[in-house]
Tab-separated table of C-alpha atoms and ligand atoms in Angstrom:
chain	number	residue	atom	x	y	z
A	1325	MET	CA	164.813	126.350	-69.902
A	1326	PHE	CA	163.486	123.556	-72.103
A	1327	ASP	CA	162.229	120.474	-70.277
A	1328	LEU	CA	162.619	117.021	-71.745
A	1329	PRO	CA	163.349	113.836	-69.782
A	1330	ASN	CA	166.732	112.331	-70.715
A	1331	GLU	CA	165.239	109.062	-71.906
A	1332	GLU	CA	163.189	110.914	-74.544
A	1333	ILE	CA	166.096	112.706	-76.183
A	1334	LEU	CA	167.347	109.853	-78.350
A	1335	PRO	CA	163.939	108.514	-79.537
A	1336	LEU	CA	162.615	112.000	-80.273
A	1337	THR	CA	165.768	112.890	-82.191
A	1338	LYS	CA	165.605	109.710	-84.237
A	1339	GLU	CA	161.971	110.367	-85.095
A	1340	HIS	CA	162.288	113.955	-86.275
A	1341	VAL	CA	165.880	114.863	-87.060
A	1342	PHE	CA	167.549	114.018	-90.354
A	1343	PHE	CA	171.294	113.346	-89.960
A	1344	THR	CA	173.974	114.367	-92.468
A	1345	TRP	CA	176.483	111.840	-93.882
A	1346	SER	CA	174.316	109.035	-92.493
A	1347	ALA	CA	172.001	106.211	-93.457
A	1348	GLN	CA	169.050	107.325	-91.341
A	1349	ALA	CA	168.099	103.840	-90.134
A	1350	LYS	CA	171.617	103.319	-88.773
A	1351	VAL	CA	171.940	106.587	-86.889
A	1352	ASN	CA	172.897	106.103	-83.248
A	1353	PRO	CA	174.326	109.362	-81.922
A	1354	ILE	CA	176.122	109.936	-78.638
A	1355	ALA	CA	173.729	112.121	-76.630
A	1356	VAL	CA	175.986	114.816	-75.224
A	1357	GLN	CA	175.081	116.567	-72.044
A	1358	ARG	CA	177.997	118.897	-71.243
A	1359	ALA	CA	181.624	119.541	-72.086
A	1360	LYS	CA	184.635	121.156	-70.422
A	1361	GLY	CA	188.268	121.427	-71.415
A	1362	VAL	CA	189.230	118.316	-73.403
A	1363	TYR	CA	186.295	116.232	-72.153
A	1364	PHE	CA	182.594	115.815	-72.821
A	1365	TRP	CA	179.990	113.753	-70.985
A	1366	ASP	CA	177.017	111.793	-72.320
A	1367	LEU	CA	173.589	111.518	-70.714
A	1368	ASN	CA	174.758	108.609	-68.544
A	1369	ASP	CA	177.556	110.817	-67.256
A	1370	LYS	CA	180.128	108.777	-69.085
A	1371	ARG	CA	183.218	110.912	-69.768
A	1372	TYR	CA	184.939	110.968	-73.149
A	1373	LEU	CA	188.395	112.325	-73.883
A	1374	ASP	CA	187.873	114.350	-77.058
A	1375	PHE	CA	190.650	113.451	-79.513
A	1376	ASN	CA	188.834	115.055	-82.460
A	1377	SER	CA	187.900	118.465	-80.993
A	1378	MET	CA	184.339	117.345	-81.863
A	1379	THR	CA	184.607	117.979	-85.632
A	1380	MET	CA	188.221	119.193	-85.645
A	1381	CYS	CA	186.908	122.573	-84.540
A	1382	VAL	CA	186.865	123.174	-80.762
A	1383	ASN	CA	190.477	124.354	-80.875
A	1384	ILE	CA	190.417	126.304	-77.619
A	1385	GLY	CA	188.664	123.514	-75.729
A	1386	HIS	CA	185.172	123.156	-74.365
A	1387	GLY	CA	183.335	125.556	-72.076
A	1388	ASP	CA	185.590	128.616	-72.299
A	1389	GLU	CA	183.802	131.216	-70.185
A	1390	ARG	CA	185.322	134.196	-72.013
A	1391	ILE	CA	183.728	133.185	-75.306
A	1392	ILE	CA	180.403	132.292	-73.730
A	1393	LYS	CA	180.254	135.662	-71.954
A	1394	ALA	CA	181.109	137.599	-75.132
A	1395	MET	CA	178.301	135.826	-76.980
A	1396	GLN	CA	175.835	136.418	-74.143
A	1397	GLU	CA	176.654	140.109	-74.037
A	1398	GLN	CA	176.391	140.429	-77.819
A	1399	VAL	CA	173.037	138.664	-77.984
A	1400	ALA	CA	171.680	140.937	-75.257
A	1401	GLU	CA	173.032	144.073	-76.963
A	1402	LEU	CA	172.209	143.289	-80.593
A	1403	PRO	CA	171.641	139.758	-81.879
A	1404	TYR	CA	171.468	140.641	-85.563
A	1405	ALA	CA	172.001	143.424	-88.098
A	1406	ALA	CA	171.397	143.379	-91.862
A	1407	PRO	CA	174.275	142.535	-94.227
A	1408	GLY	CA	174.527	146.114	-95.530
A	1409	MET	CA	174.826	147.612	-92.038
A	1410	THR	CA	177.775	147.647	-89.724
A	1411	THR	CA	178.230	147.063	-86.016
A	1412	LYS	CA	180.984	147.526	-83.459
A	1413	ILE	CA	181.740	143.812	-83.520
A	1414	ARG	CA	181.855	143.753	-87.328
A	1415	ALA	CA	184.498	146.479	-87.378
A	1416	LEU	CA	186.525	144.704	-84.714
A	1417	ALA	CA	186.231	141.238	-86.257
A	1418	GLY	CA	187.535	142.263	-89.679
A	1419	LYS	CA	190.607	143.858	-88.121
A	1420	THR	CA	191.162	140.962	-85.716
A	1421	VAL	CA	191.290	138.431	-88.577
A	1422	ALA	CA	193.375	140.696	-90.844
A	1423	ASP	CA	195.897	141.182	-88.013
A	1424	ILE	CA	196.574	137.456	-87.627
A	1425	SER	CA	196.788	136.797	-91.378
A	1426	PRO	CA	200.276	135.917	-92.713
A	1427	HIS	CA	202.393	139.086	-92.747
A	1428	GLN	CA	199.089	140.900	-92.075
A	1429	ALA	CA	198.731	140.890	-95.855
A	1430	LEU	CA	195.108	139.749	-96.163
A	1431	THR	CA	193.449	142.968	-95.182
A	1432	LYS	CA	189.809	142.456	-96.228
A	1433	VAL	CA	187.513	139.811	-94.822
A	1434	LEU	CA	184.192	138.466	-96.079
A	1435	PHE	CA	182.344	136.614	-93.307
A	1436	THR	CA	180.322	133.509	-94.145
A	1437	LEU	CA	178.516	130.814	-92.166
A	1438	GLY	CA	181.070	128.033	-92.410
A	1439	GLY	CA	183.831	126.483	-94.492
A	1440	ALA	CA	181.908	125.411	-97.590
A	1441	ASP	CA	180.458	128.829	-98.303
A	1442	ALA	CA	183.831	130.411	-97.542
A	1443	ASN	CA	185.244	128.324	-100.395
A	1444	GLU	CA	182.248	129.099	-102.632
A	1445	ASN	CA	182.851	132.810	-102.134
A	1446	ALA	CA	186.613	132.497	-102.583
A	1447	ILE	CA	185.973	130.822	-105.945
A	1448	LYS	CA	183.596	133.607	-106.978
A	1449	LEU	CA	186.126	136.260	-105.929
A	1450	ALA	CA	188.917	134.560	-107.903
A	1451	ARG	CA	186.708	134.200	-110.968
A	1452	GLY	CA	185.594	137.828	-110.756
A	1453	TYR	CA	189.147	139.056	-110.169
A	1454	THR	CA	190.764	137.116	-113.028
A	1455	GLY	CA	187.875	136.895	-115.482
A	1456	ARG	CA	188.800	133.206	-115.842
A	1457	HIS	CA	186.707	130.198	-114.880
A	1458	LYS	CA	188.730	127.041	-114.068
A	1459	ILE	CA	189.615	126.037	-110.524
A	1460	LEU	CA	192.448	123.581	-109.873
A	1461	THR	CA	192.270	121.449	-106.715
A	1462	ARG	CA	193.846	118.222	-105.533
A	1463	TYR	CA	192.354	114.725	-105.425
A	1464	ARG	CA	193.012	114.229	-101.735
A	1465	SER	CA	190.959	117.173	-100.588
A	1466	TYR	CA	187.701	118.117	-98.960
A	1467	HIS	CA	186.373	121.641	-99.424
A	1468	GLY	CA	182.743	121.384	-98.244
A	1469	ALA	CA	179.351	119.948	-99.132
A	1470	THR	CA	177.642	122.686	-101.170
A	1471	ALA	CA	177.609	122.202	-104.941
A	1472	GLY	CA	180.645	124.351	-105.739
A	1473	ALA	CA	182.705	123.252	-102.737
A	1474	MET	CA	181.767	119.645	-103.458
A	1475	ALA	CA	182.928	120.038	-107.068
A	1476	ALA	CA	186.203	121.387	-105.717
A	1477	THR	CA	186.516	118.442	-103.349
A	1478	GLY	CA	188.751	115.746	-104.776
A	1479	ASP	CA	187.784	112.787	-102.612
A	1480	PRO	CA	184.883	110.333	-103.103
A	1481	ARG	CA	182.399	112.621	-101.359
A	1482	ARG	CA	182.344	114.484	-104.702
A	1483	VAL	CA	181.973	111.429	-106.890
A	1484	VAL	CA	178.565	110.403	-105.491
A	1485	TRP	CA	177.040	113.736	-106.534
A	1486	GLU	CA	178.380	113.909	-110.071
A	1487	PRO	CA	177.503	115.162	-112.603
A	1488	ASN	CA	175.253	117.745	-110.943
A	1489	LEU	CA	178.004	119.959	-109.558
A	1490	MET	CA	179.693	123.217	-110.478
A	1491	ALA	CA	181.550	122.987	-113.784
A	1492	GLY	CA	185.151	123.972	-114.336
A	1493	VAL	CA	187.130	122.112	-111.669
A	1494	VAL	CA	190.255	120.152	-112.635
A	1495	HIS	CA	192.000	117.905	-110.112
A	1496	PHE	CA	195.667	117.059	-109.769
A	1497	LEU	CA	197.796	114.836	-107.509
A	1498	ASP	CA	198.984	115.521	-103.969
A	1499	PRO	CA	202.586	115.372	-102.749
A	1500	TYR	CA	201.769	112.299	-100.664
A	1501	ARG	CA	205.098	110.663	-99.998
A	1502	TYR	CA	203.918	107.432	-98.354
A	1503	ARG	CA	201.924	106.417	-101.420
A	1504	SER	CA	203.499	108.457	-104.204
A	1505	THR	CA	202.887	106.881	-107.591
A	1506	PHE	CA	205.881	108.674	-109.054
A	1507	HIS	CA	208.311	107.442	-106.419
A	1508	ARG	CA	207.564	103.759	-105.883
A	1509	THR	CA	210.955	102.854	-107.290
A	1510	ASN	CA	212.907	105.719	-105.737
A	1511	PRO	CA	211.343	106.247	-102.310
A	1512	ASP	CA	214.505	107.835	-100.944
A	1513	ILE	CA	214.409	110.794	-103.306
A	1514	SER	CA	215.381	114.050	-101.561
A	1515	GLU	CA	212.636	116.291	-100.200
A	1516	GLU	CA	213.705	119.004	-102.630
A	1517	GLU	CA	213.393	116.771	-105.698
A	1518	PHE	CA	210.164	115.255	-104.408
A	1519	ALA	CA	208.653	118.738	-104.031
A	1520	ARG	CA	209.923	119.712	-107.463
A	1521	ASP	CA	208.309	116.663	-109.120
A	1522	TYR	CA	204.905	117.639	-107.747
A	1523	VAL	CA	205.306	121.318	-108.617
A	1524	ASN	CA	206.236	120.219	-112.150
A	1525	HIS	CA	203.149	117.988	-112.235
A	1526	LEU	CA	201.026	121.029	-111.362
A	1527	GLU	CA	202.721	123.152	-114.002
A	1528	GLU	CA	202.095	120.445	-116.597
A	1529	THR	CA	198.414	120.422	-115.594
A	1530	ILE	CA	198.262	124.225	-115.892
A	1531	LEU	CA	199.783	124.115	-119.374
A	1532	TYR	CA	197.481	121.328	-120.575
A	1533	GLU	CA	194.425	123.184	-119.247
A	1534	GLY	CA	195.541	126.552	-120.596
A	1535	ALA	CA	196.833	129.011	-118.011
A	1536	GLU	CA	194.607	131.740	-119.430
A	1537	THR	CA	191.526	129.711	-118.384
A	1538	ILE	CA	192.565	129.139	-114.749
A	1539	ALA	CA	191.216	131.455	-112.040
A	1540	ALA	CA	192.568	129.734	-108.937
A	1541	VAL	CA	194.524	126.928	-107.379
A	1542	LEU	CA	192.675	125.965	-104.202
A	1543	MET	CA	194.389	123.681	-101.709
A	1544	GLU	CA	194.434	122.709	-98.052
A	1545	SER	CA	197.823	123.929	-96.777
A	1546	VAL	CA	198.076	120.719	-94.756
A	1547	THR	CA	195.537	118.140	-95.924
A	1548	GLY	CA	192.953	117.236	-93.262
A	1549	THR	CA	190.682	114.198	-93.466
A	1550	ASN	CA	192.437	112.900	-96.558
A	1551	GLY	CA	195.539	112.049	-94.619
A	1552	ILE	CA	197.329	114.884	-92.742
A	1553	ILE	CA	199.567	115.253	-95.779
A	1554	ILE	CA	202.300	117.702	-94.837
A	1555	PRO	CA	203.751	119.309	-97.956
A	1556	PRO	CA	207.494	118.876	-98.483
A	1557	ASP	CA	209.566	122.014	-98.119
A	1558	GLY	CA	209.569	123.841	-101.439
A	1559	TYR	CA	206.148	122.646	-102.550
A	1560	LEU	CA	203.951	125.527	-101.417
A	1561	GLN	CA	206.685	127.989	-102.379
A	1562	GLY	CA	206.643	126.362	-105.840
A	1563	VAL	CA	202.860	126.606	-106.087
A	1564	ARG	CA	203.092	130.286	-105.124
A	1565	ALA	CA	205.679	130.864	-107.866
A	1566	LEU	CA	203.487	129.117	-110.460
A	1567	CYS	CA	200.466	131.203	-109.445
A	1568	ASP	CA	202.571	134.374	-109.831
A	1569	LYS	CA	203.967	133.220	-113.182
A	1570	TYR	CA	200.544	132.469	-114.675
A	1571	GLY	CA	198.397	135.108	-112.959
A	1572	ILE	CA	196.441	132.520	-110.962
A	1573	VAL	CA	194.880	133.264	-107.552
A	1574	MET	CA	196.308	131.074	-104.778
A	1575	ILE	CA	193.622	130.083	-102.273
A	1576	ALA	CA	194.660	128.314	-99.061
A	1577	ASP	CA	191.832	126.359	-97.451
A	1578	GLU	CA	192.713	126.570	-93.756
A	1579	VAL	CA	189.289	125.536	-92.484
A	1580	MET	CA	190.825	122.608	-90.610
A	1581	SER	CA	194.521	123.486	-90.497
A	1582	GLY	CA	194.083	127.070	-89.267
A	1583	PHE	CA	193.806	128.637	-85.818
A	1584	GLY	CA	196.779	127.053	-84.138
A	1585	ARG	CA	196.138	123.484	-85.220
A	1586	THR	CA	199.650	123.060	-86.659
A	1587	GLY	CA	201.391	125.364	-84.190
A	1588	ARG	CA	200.932	128.533	-86.258
A	1589	TRP	CA	197.841	130.661	-86.745
A	1590	PHE	CA	197.744	129.312	-90.316
A	1591	ALA	CA	199.581	126.202	-91.487
A	1592	ILE	CA	200.905	127.933	-94.601
A	1593	GLU	CA	203.112	130.106	-92.371
A	1594	HIS	CA	205.409	127.105	-91.782
A	1595	TRP	CA	206.622	127.666	-95.342
A	1596	ASP	CA	206.420	131.475	-95.203
A	1597	VAL	CA	204.062	131.621	-98.163
A	1598	VAL	CA	201.397	134.315	-98.435
A	1599	PRO	CA	198.401	133.143	-100.458
A	1600	ASP	CA	196.066	135.610	-102.138
A	1601	ILE	CA	193.078	134.280	-100.217
A	1602	ILE	CA	192.674	132.190	-97.067
A	1603	THR	CA	189.389	130.464	-96.282
A	1604	MET	CA	188.711	129.590	-92.666
A	1605	ALA	CA	185.935	128.381	-90.329
A	1606	LYS	CA	185.961	125.770	-87.494
A	1607	GLY	CA	188.736	127.108	-85.173
A	1608	LEU	CA	187.793	130.701	-86.068
A	1609	THR	CA	185.194	130.571	-83.293
A	1610	SER	CA	186.371	127.225	-81.864
A	1611	ALA	CA	182.831	126.238	-82.939
A	1612	TYR	CA	181.110	128.247	-80.204
A	1613	ALA	CA	179.048	129.708	-83.085
A	1614	PRO	CA	178.901	128.985	-86.824
A	1615	LEU	CA	181.207	131.225	-88.831
A	1616	GLY	CA	183.493	131.107	-91.841
A	1617	ALA	CA	185.640	133.779	-93.432
A	1618	VAL	CA	187.430	134.623	-96.654
A	1619	ALA	CA	190.462	136.811	-95.981
A	1620	MET	CA	191.885	138.379	-99.133
A	1621	LYS	CA	194.657	140.646	-100.349
A	1622	PRO	CA	193.541	144.244	-100.960
A	1623	GLU	CA	193.956	143.918	-104.743
A	1624	ILE	CA	191.384	141.123	-104.869
A	1625	ALA	CA	188.884	143.268	-102.952
A	1626	ALA	CA	189.755	146.290	-105.103
A	1627	ALA	CA	188.627	144.430	-108.229
A	1628	PHE	CA	185.106	144.981	-106.883
A	1629	ASN	CA	185.527	148.675	-106.085
A	1630	ASP	CA	183.429	149.861	-109.000
A	1631	ASN	CA	181.479	146.742	-109.918
A	1632	PRO	CA	179.513	145.036	-107.151
A	1633	PHE	CA	180.315	141.580	-105.837
A	1634	GLU	CA	177.152	139.804	-106.961
A	1635	SER	CA	176.653	137.458	-104.015
A	1636	GLY	CA	175.458	137.546	-100.425
A	1637	LEU	CA	174.251	135.803	-97.298
A	1638	THR	CA	171.497	136.858	-94.879
A	1639	TYR	CA	173.760	135.881	-91.997
A	1640	THR	CA	177.033	137.375	-93.207
A	1641	SER	CA	178.886	138.954	-90.255
A	1642	HIS	CA	176.350	137.618	-87.751
A	1643	PRO	CA	177.108	139.620	-84.589
A	1644	VAL	CA	176.892	136.692	-82.166
A	1645	SER	CA	179.257	134.597	-84.276
A	1646	LEU	CA	181.637	137.524	-84.665
A	1647	ALA	CA	181.624	138.042	-80.902
A	1648	ALA	CA	182.575	134.382	-80.528
A	1649	ALA	CA	185.389	134.793	-83.076
A	1650	VAL	CA	186.894	137.924	-81.514
A	1651	ALA	CA	186.658	136.471	-77.992
A	1652	ASN	CA	188.152	133.184	-79.208
A	1653	ILE	CA	191.098	134.839	-80.961
A	1654	ASN	CA	191.724	137.126	-77.971
A	1655	ALA	CA	191.595	134.159	-75.593
A	1656	MET	CA	193.985	132.188	-77.813
A	1657	LYS	CA	196.408	135.110	-77.722
A	1658	GLU	CA	196.011	135.587	-73.962
A	1659	ASP	CA	196.691	131.914	-73.212
A	1660	LYS	CA	199.346	131.561	-75.951
A	1661	VAL	CA	197.363	128.625	-77.337
A	1662	VAL	CA	199.136	128.661	-80.705
A	1663	GLU	CA	202.558	128.553	-79.027
A	1664	ARG	CA	201.283	125.759	-76.770
A	1665	ALA	CA	200.207	123.709	-79.780
A	1666	ALA	CA	203.652	124.249	-81.308
A	1667	SER	CA	205.399	123.073	-78.155
A	1668	MET	CA	203.123	120.010	-77.844
A	1669	GLY	CA	203.927	119.070	-81.452
A	1670	PRO	CA	207.106	117.120	-80.615
A	1671	VAL	CA	205.266	115.369	-77.748
A	1672	LEU	CA	202.536	114.128	-80.100
A	1673	LYS	CA	205.166	113.162	-82.680
A	1674	ARG	CA	207.030	111.040	-80.144
A	1675	MET	CA	203.855	109.305	-78.939
A	1676	LEU	CA	202.846	108.535	-82.522
A	1677	SER	CA	206.233	107.134	-83.407
A	1678	ASP	CA	206.309	105.001	-80.217
A	1679	LEU	CA	202.965	103.483	-81.228
A	1680	GLY	CA	204.289	102.970	-84.733
A	1681	GLU	CA	207.263	101.033	-83.414
A	1682	ALA	CA	205.155	98.915	-81.087
A	1683	HIS	CA	202.425	97.907	-83.532
A	1684	PRO	CA	202.930	96.087	-86.840
A	1685	SER	CA	199.589	97.393	-88.135
A	1686	VAL	CA	200.905	100.976	-88.142
A	1687	GLY	CA	202.286	101.674	-91.591
A	1688	ASP	CA	203.047	105.346	-91.195
A	1689	VAL	CA	202.553	108.198	-88.727
A	1690	ARG	CA	202.576	111.894	-89.546
A	1691	SER	CA	201.955	115.022	-87.533
A	1692	ILE	CA	202.496	118.738	-87.389
A	1693	GLY	CA	201.560	120.602	-84.223
A	1694	LEU	CA	198.487	118.861	-82.809
A	1695	PHE	CA	197.378	117.530	-86.193
A	1696	GLY	CA	198.275	113.838	-86.353
A	1697	ILE	CA	197.449	110.575	-88.082
A	1698	LEU	CA	198.181	106.864	-87.970
A	1699	GLU	CA	197.906	105.032	-91.240
A	1700	LEU	CA	197.019	101.394	-90.563
A	1701	VAL	CA	198.049	98.611	-92.935
A	1702	LYS	CA	197.794	94.844	-93.242
A	1703	ASP	CA	201.296	94.642	-94.548
A	1704	ARG	CA	204.064	97.190	-94.094
A	1705	LYS	CA	205.813	96.107	-97.291
A	1706	THR	CA	202.848	96.196	-99.671
A	1707	LYS	CA	201.144	98.998	-97.655
A	1708	GLU	CA	197.785	97.266	-98.150
A	1709	PRO	CA	195.417	99.485	-96.143
A	1710	MET	CA	193.538	98.147	-93.106
A	1711	ALA	CA	190.290	99.155	-94.867
A	1712	PRO	CA	189.775	99.486	-98.604
A	1713	TRP	CA	189.601	102.874	-100.353
A	1714	ASN	CA	186.441	104.777	-99.377
A	1715	SER	CA	185.276	101.997	-97.095
A	1716	SER	CA	185.625	100.528	-93.637
A	1717	SER	CA	186.584	97.092	-92.335
A	1718	PRO	CA	185.613	94.986	-89.305
A	1719	GLU	CA	189.021	95.777	-87.765
A	1720	MET	CA	188.644	99.554	-88.130
A	1721	THR	CA	185.082	99.397	-86.777
A	1722	ALA	CA	186.233	97.322	-83.814
A	1723	LEU	CA	189.142	99.686	-83.112
A	1724	ARG	CA	186.844	102.701	-82.987
A	1725	LYS	CA	184.331	100.838	-80.821
A	1726	TYR	CA	187.090	99.836	-78.377
A	1727	CYS	CA	188.152	103.463	-78.068
A	1728	LEU	CA	184.609	104.742	-77.542
A	1729	ASP	CA	183.853	101.990	-75.009
A	1730	HIS	CA	186.935	103.088	-73.095
A	1731	GLY	CA	186.032	106.781	-73.189
A	1732	LEU	CA	188.210	107.927	-76.103
A	1733	PHE	CA	186.422	109.840	-78.857
A	1734	LEU	CA	188.379	109.955	-82.093
A	1735	TYR	CA	187.873	110.018	-85.819
A	1736	THR	CA	188.697	107.070	-88.015
A	1737	HIS	CA	188.653	107.611	-91.759
A	1738	TRP	CA	188.869	104.466	-93.903
A	1739	HIS	CA	192.193	102.939	-92.751
A	1740	THR	CA	193.426	105.948	-90.796
A	1741	VAL	CA	193.088	107.211	-87.224
A	1742	LEU	CA	193.234	110.970	-86.753
A	1743	ILE	CA	194.522	112.650	-83.589
A	1744	ILE	CA	193.167	116.210	-83.438
A	1745	PRO	CA	192.607	117.169	-79.767
A	1746	PRO	CA	191.754	120.616	-78.410
A	1747	LEU	CA	194.951	122.680	-78.365
A	1748	ILE	CA	194.866	122.976	-74.568
A	1749	VAL	CA	195.474	119.231	-74.152
A	1750	THR	CA	198.202	118.354	-71.640
A	1751	GLU	CA	200.897	115.711	-72.071
A	1752	GLU	CA	199.181	113.593	-69.421
A	1753	GLN	CA	195.825	113.780	-71.225
A	1754	LEU	CA	197.490	112.876	-74.514
A	1755	LYS	CA	199.117	109.898	-72.802
A	1756	ASP	CA	195.746	108.768	-71.374
A	1757	GLY	CA	194.349	108.676	-74.908
A	1758	PHE	CA	197.417	106.960	-76.330
A	1759	ASP	CA	197.239	104.248	-73.638
A	1760	ILE	CA	193.729	103.398	-74.858
A	1761	LEU	CA	194.834	103.531	-78.488
A	1762	ASP	CA	197.788	101.269	-77.672
A	1763	LYS	CA	195.370	98.558	-76.518
A	1764	ALA	CA	192.963	99.194	-79.416
A	1765	LEU	CA	195.739	98.635	-81.948
A	1766	GLU	CA	196.063	95.038	-80.738
A	1767	ILE	CA	192.832	94.498	-82.718
A	1768	THR	CA	194.327	95.699	-86.001
A	1769	ASP	CA	197.668	93.977	-85.270
A	1770	LYS	CA	195.830	90.632	-85.453
A	1771	ALA	CA	194.874	91.382	-89.079
A	1772	VAL	CA	198.470	91.886	-90.176
A	1773	ASN	CA	199.479	89.292	-92.789
B	2464	LIG	C1	189.509	121.649	-95.313
B	2464	LIG	C2	188.023	121.874	-95.201
B	2464	LIG	N1	187.428	122.762	-95.996
B	2464	LIG	C3	186.114	123.005	-95.930
B	2464	LIG	C4	185.318	122.326	-95.026
B	2464	LIG	C5	183.844	122.605	-94.984
B	2464	LIG	O1	183.519	123.296	-93.830
B	2464	LIG	P1	181.986	123.338	-93.324
B	2464	LIG	O2	181.645	121.956	-92.885
B	2464	LIG	O3	182.027	124.350	-92.212
B	2464	LIG	O4	181.156	123.786	-94.461
B	2464	LIG	C6	185.888	121.387	-94.168
B	2464	LIG	C7	185.061	120.642	-93.215
B	2464	LIG	O5	185.448	119.695	-92.611
B	2464	LIG	C8	187.283	121.145	-94.252
B	2464	LIG	O6	187.879	120.260	-93.471
């Protein structure tokens, strides 16, 4: 269709394409040629095992013909319709998402282009619904790179852009057991008490800020890049109770944790909590097309029955993206992908804990479904991280390079290694990746004090 010799792809890209999250002079991308299942191939036909589902998004795996066909048919039939119109696929997509929402309670869906603008719109909905302005989010969070979503983000990706971000966000601490400030001297506290301490911390924050000023609590149900932090039992239930008590909208950001990643359609279902709003993207289409969504309870939508929702997007409900979403969700149901992820959860957990036992540089491992992490340390007692906060280290760089050289694509974040494969991964494929990781960890083991 478009002719360009392979050897020109990289130089031409470097000359004309500006890369996100990158120092432009240092950009050296993998030039990807094709992908299938849990693998992708570069221009030299080198195969990589994809342990990050590209950007934690290709949940159903690469090259699913059902999704490709649905998109092809949609683009041939009608590639685009204006935001104020409707289409067959728009009607179907809203119902398809509402049907998989927890207890089918989030019955109205606003379609966006990705995760950041899903969160932006969720914030606007909560502000409009409550007439309040503050948004509470946690420090160990990422909610997107637009100004509002970046303000909501707790991690250092926000700090570099301050002070030119949306006003009104207040951050609080995460129930992060491995490094809990409150529990250094009583690490064996029960899960129940641990959860209660962090719910109390949130309530204290609400009271200090003034409950009547707070529109929403926005949180990742299971934290993604900031550490696969799995909330203790009782925590999300406690947050739900606080939101009910103070009339605050509970927004679950399931952009990364949704669509089977944890073994449920949405991670929050593990604790049987129904938030008022769920934001989603990534696994919604398994990244076959860009799409985000804000699924909300009917009462939130009803607040805009008489007064308009003053916001919009040219590409809201883009038919080709919606076709990808409906085909993706149908294919996930047909293949029982969510159930598969749940049943592979214990397999991943065992592999992670085996690595943890074998390597002194592994300080902690955590996982839920196919959402896993290794936290690497220089010293298990002091928990000194293998790379400093918001930085890298020669050991972490070398570990990642070893993996890539040996055909394993994964995401390292500061001192952590994330394991987020497509949900169709087999035990054998997981083991192949873990064998490479096992060797790579010999590099970080050498840096242990
Ligand atoms: C939890 C979470 N929320 C929001 C986003 C932003 O999504 P997008 O990059 O599609 O804007 C991300 C992206 O990684 C995410 O992980």
